[in-house]
Amino acid sequence: MSSAPIGHEQLADLLMAVQGFRPPANALLELCSTGHLWETLSKPRRFGLSEKGKAEVLRCLSIKLVVKADELLQAAGSLKPSAAEFTSGAVFLDTYESAIRAGEDPVATLEQAIFVAWLVSRLDSQPQSGESLKICDHIDRADPARSPI
């Protein structure tokens, strides 16, 4: 598993997954192979951020705010966003992902980072049973388009 920091494109793909959207096959393959994402092959298919992926998202948000990721999670523990706050947080995530894809280096506010920590803490954990298989083990590396995804 790689311990090097992820790049902008990979961070944007992780943020896509935080929002519930499945990254493109090649990005999914790459992020599964580095241990940031997981996917089950059972029906219905499920995917999500591994603990490593969750930690990376929080690290990237917290580093610019000069707070620790665990401080964000602690603050998120008492968060109970209203519908308007949830909508605002979702808009922020979409805007943040787009800015990163455009090569910008956006900085979240503390409130936005706490919302992301709240959302990340509520994402599905990687299944511990035999149901959990990394999709990268099943993608045809020579031609991902031919894979059974």
mmCIF file of C-alpha atoms in Angstrom:
data_model
loop_
_atom_site.group_PDB
_atom_site.id
_atom_site.type_symbol
_atom_site.label_atom_id
_atom_site.label_comp_id
_atom_site.label_asym_id
_atom_site.label_seq_id
_atom_site.Cartn_x
_atom_site.Cartn_y
_atom_site.Cartn_z
ATOM 1 C CA MET A 1 0.000 0.000 0.000
ATOM 2 C CA SER A 2 1.224 3.474 -0.833
ATOM 3 C CA SER A 3 1.871 5.922 1.971
ATOM 4 C CA ALA A 4 2.661 8.885 -0.276
ATOM 5 C CA PRO A 5 0.186 11.777 -0.234
ATOM 6 C CA ILE A 6 -2.479 11.554 -2.882
ATOM 7 C CA GLY A 7 -2.722 14.034 -5.725
ATOM 8 C CA HIS A 8 -5.453 16.519 -6.550
ATOM 9 C CA GLU A 9 -7.258 14.181 -8.935
ATOM 10 C CA GLN A 10 -7.307 11.343 -6.393
ATOM 11 C CA LEU A 11 -8.545 13.698 -3.661
ATOM 12 C CA ALA A 12 -11.320 14.885 -5.985
ATOM 13 C CA ASP A 13 -12.282 11.246 -6.620
ATOM 14 C CA LEU A 14 -12.374 10.575 -2.857
ATOM 15 C CA LEU A 15 -14.597 13.631 -2.392
ATOM 16 C CA MET A 16 -16.829 12.252 -5.129
ATOM 17 C CA ALA A 17 -17.155 9.047 -3.088
ATOM 18 C CA VAL A 18 -17.890 11.040 0.089
ATOM 19 C CA GLN A 19 -20.868 12.472 -1.801
ATOM 20 C CA GLY A 20 -22.046 8.968 -2.704
ATOM 21 C CA PHE A 21 -20.925 8.959 -6.330
ATOM 22 C CA ARG A 22 -18.855 6.083 -7.695
ATOM 23 C CA PRO A 23 -15.612 7.306 -9.274
ATOM 24 C CA PRO A 24 -14.792 6.258 -12.858
ATOM 25 C CA ALA A 25 -13.443 2.700 -13.262
ATOM 26 C CA ASN A 26 -9.777 3.700 -13.617
ATOM 27 C CA ALA A 27 -9.947 5.982 -10.562
ATOM 28 C CA LEU A 28 -11.760 3.284 -8.597
ATOM 29 C CA LEU A 29 -9.065 0.780 -9.568
ATOM 30 C CA GLU A 30 -6.274 3.122 -8.500
ATOM 31 C CA LEU A 31 -7.885 4.100 -5.190
ATOM 32 C CA CYS A 32 -8.756 0.478 -4.358
ATOM 33 C CA SER A 33 -5.192 -0.584 -5.090
ATOM 34 C CA THR A 34 -3.872 2.056 -2.671
ATOM 35 C CA GLY A 35 -6.407 1.057 -0.022
ATOM 36 C CA HIS A 36 -8.403 4.312 -0.077
ATOM 37 C CA LEU A 37 -11.639 2.790 -1.457
ATOM 38 C CA TRP A 38 -13.396 -0.577 -1.284
ATOM 39 C CA GLU A 39 -16.154 -2.143 -3.356
ATOM 40 C CA THR A 40 -18.182 -5.296 -2.954
ATOM 41 C CA LEU A 41 -19.007 -7.467 -5.915
ATOM 42 C CA SER A 42 -22.260 -8.685 -4.390
ATOM 43 C CA LYS A 43 -25.549 -7.360 -5.691
ATOM 44 C CA PRO A 44 -26.289 -4.611 -5.168
ATOM 45 C CA ARG A 45 -22.750 -3.395 -5.466
ATOM 46 C CA ARG A 46 -21.551 -1.173 -2.679
ATOM 47 C CA PHE A 47 -18.462 0.980 -2.448
ATOM 48 C CA GLY A 48 -17.027 3.425 -0.005
ATOM 49 C CA LEU A 49 -14.036 4.970 1.624
ATOM 50 C CA SER A 50 -11.803 2.733 3.677
ATOM 51 C CA GLU A 51 -10.553 4.032 7.003
ATOM 52 C CA LYS A 52 -7.420 5.106 5.110
ATOM 53 C CA GLY A 53 -9.538 7.020 2.575
ATOM 54 C CA LYS A 54 -11.563 8.713 5.308
ATOM 55 C CA ALA A 55 -8.382 9.692 7.137
ATOM 56 C CA GLU A 56 -6.879 11.115 3.926
ATOM 57 C CA VAL A 57 -9.918 13.311 3.239
ATOM 58 C CA LEU A 58 -9.841 14.653 6.791
ATOM 59 C CA ARG A 59 -6.062 15.133 6.673
ATOM 60 C CA CYS A 60 -6.317 17.187 3.483
ATOM 61 C CA LEU A 61 -9.032 19.394 4.995
ATOM 62 C CA SER A 62 -7.383 19.808 8.379
ATOM 63 C CA ILE A 63 -3.828 20.531 7.235
ATOM 64 C CA LYS A 64 -4.753 23.933 5.805
ATOM 65 C CA LEU A 65 -6.829 24.799 8.868
ATOM 66 C CA VAL A 66 -3.999 23.905 11.253
ATOM 67 C CA VAL A 67 -6.274 21.584 13.223
ATOM 68 C CA LYS A 68 -5.967 17.866 13.724
ATOM 69 C CA ALA A 69 -8.302 15.463 11.964
ATOM 70 C CA ASP A 70 -9.347 13.962 15.301
ATOM 71 C CA GLU A 71 -10.345 17.456 16.482
ATOM 72 C CA LEU A 72 -12.622 17.745 13.452
ATOM 73 C CA LEU A 73 -14.163 14.368 14.263
ATOM 74 C CA GLN A 74 -14.635 15.355 17.895
ATOM 75 C CA ALA A 75 -16.404 18.585 16.887
ATOM 76 C CA ALA A 76 -18.485 16.660 14.344
ATOM 77 C CA GLY A 77 -19.714 14.299 17.062
ATOM 78 C CA SER A 78 -22.135 16.897 18.394
ATOM 79 C CA LEU A 79 -23.190 18.246 14.983
ATOM 80 C CA LYS A 80 -26.847 17.896 14.060
ATOM 81 C CA PRO A 81 -27.188 19.799 10.786
ATOM 82 C CA SER A 82 -30.541 21.226 9.777
ATOM 83 C CA ALA A 83 -31.807 20.614 6.243
ATOM 84 C CA ALA A 84 -30.442 24.010 5.183
ATOM 85 C CA GLU A 85 -27.036 23.293 6.750
ATOM 86 C CA PHE A 86 -26.922 19.879 5.077
ATOM 87 C CA THR A 87 -27.738 21.445 1.703
ATOM 88 C CA SER A 88 -25.075 24.092 2.246
ATOM 89 C CA GLY A 89 -22.547 21.391 3.156
ATOM 90 C CA ALA A 90 -23.422 19.359 0.057
ATOM 91 C CA VAL A 91 -23.012 22.434 -2.154
ATOM 92 C CA PHE A 92 -19.641 23.104 -0.512
ATOM 93 C CA LEU A 93 -18.447 19.538 -1.201
ATOM 94 C CA ASP A 94 -19.457 19.772 -4.859
ATOM 95 C CA THR A 95 -17.772 23.174 -5.238
ATOM 96 C CA TYR A 96 -14.670 21.996 -3.375
ATOM 97 C CA GLU A 97 -14.356 18.904 -5.594
ATOM 98 C CA SER A 98 -14.757 21.032 -8.749
ATOM 99 C CA ALA A 99 -12.117 23.518 -7.582
ATOM 100 C CA ILE A 100 -9.648 20.716 -6.881
ATOM 101 C CA ARG A 101 -10.287 19.186 -10.325
ATOM 102 C CA ALA A 102 -9.610 22.626 -11.837
ATOM 103 C CA GLY A 103 -6.176 22.623 -10.189
ATOM 104 C CA GLU A 104 -7.087 25.146 -7.521
ATOM 105 C CA ASP A 105 -6.068 24.741 -3.894
ATOM 106 C CA PRO A 106 -9.222 25.722 -1.983
ATOM 107 C CA VAL A 107 -9.363 26.093 1.783
ATOM 108 C CA ALA A 108 -12.459 25.036 3.707
ATOM 109 C CA THR A 109 -13.761 27.015 6.632
ATOM 110 C CA LEU A 110 -13.706 25.287 9.991
ATOM 111 C CA GLU A 111 -17.495 24.840 9.818
ATOM 112 C CA GLN A 112 -17.262 23.255 6.359
ATOM 113 C CA ALA A 113 -14.496 20.907 7.495
ATOM 114 C CA ILE A 114 -16.557 19.879 10.529
ATOM 115 C CA PHE A 115 -19.505 19.119 8.232
ATOM 116 C CA VAL A 116 -17.290 16.926 6.032
ATOM 117 C CA ALA A 117 -15.980 15.161 9.154
ATOM 118 C CA TRP A 118 -19.585 14.599 10.264
ATOM 119 C CA LEU A 119 -20.499 13.156 6.868
ATOM 120 C CA VAL A 120 -17.365 10.990 6.661
ATOM 121 C CA SER A 121 -18.036 9.593 10.136
ATOM 122 C CA ARG A 122 -21.433 8.391 8.935
ATOM 123 C CA LEU A 123 -20.239 6.636 5.782
ATOM 124 C CA ASP A 124 -20.437 2.854 5.579
ATOM 125 C CA SER A 125 -17.426 1.023 6.902
ATOM 126 C CA GLN A 126 -15.723 -1.582 4.798
ATOM 127 C CA PRO A 127 -17.497 -4.913 5.318
ATOM 128 C CA GLN A 128 -15.428 -7.371 7.340
ATOM 129 C CA SER A 129 -16.925 -10.514 5.809
ATOM 130 C CA GLY A 130 -15.870 -12.361 2.673
ATOM 131 C CA GLU A 131 -18.350 -10.141 0.833
ATOM 132 C CA SER A 132 -15.759 -7.379 0.637
ATOM 133 C CA LEU A 133 -13.505 -7.698 -2.372
ATOM 134 C CA LYS A 134 -11.360 -4.982 -3.804
ATOM 135 C CA ILE A 135 -12.581 -4.373 -7.314
ATOM 136 C CA CYS A 136 -8.972 -3.950 -8.446
ATOM 137 C CA ASP A 137 -8.615 -7.721 -8.120
ATOM 138 C CA HIS A 138 -11.292 -8.172 -10.790
ATOM 139 C CA ILE A 139 -10.559 -5.428 -13.299
ATOM 140 C CA ASP A 140 -8.758 -6.376 -16.466
ATOM 141 C CA ARG A 141 -5.717 -4.136 -16.052
ATOM 142 C CA ALA A 142 -4.972 -4.196 -19.771
ATOM 143 C CA ASP A 143 -8.479 -3.037 -20.672
ATOM 144 C CA PRO A 144 -10.647 -1.777 -17.793
ATOM 145 C CA ALA A 145 -13.536 -1.320 -20.243
ATOM 146 C CA ARG A 146 -13.765 -5.132 -20.581
ATOM 147 C CA SER A 147 -14.131 -5.646 -16.841
ATOM 148 C CA PRO A 148 -17.399 -6.828 -15.293
ATOM 149 C CA ILE A 149 -18.125 -3.476 -13.643
#
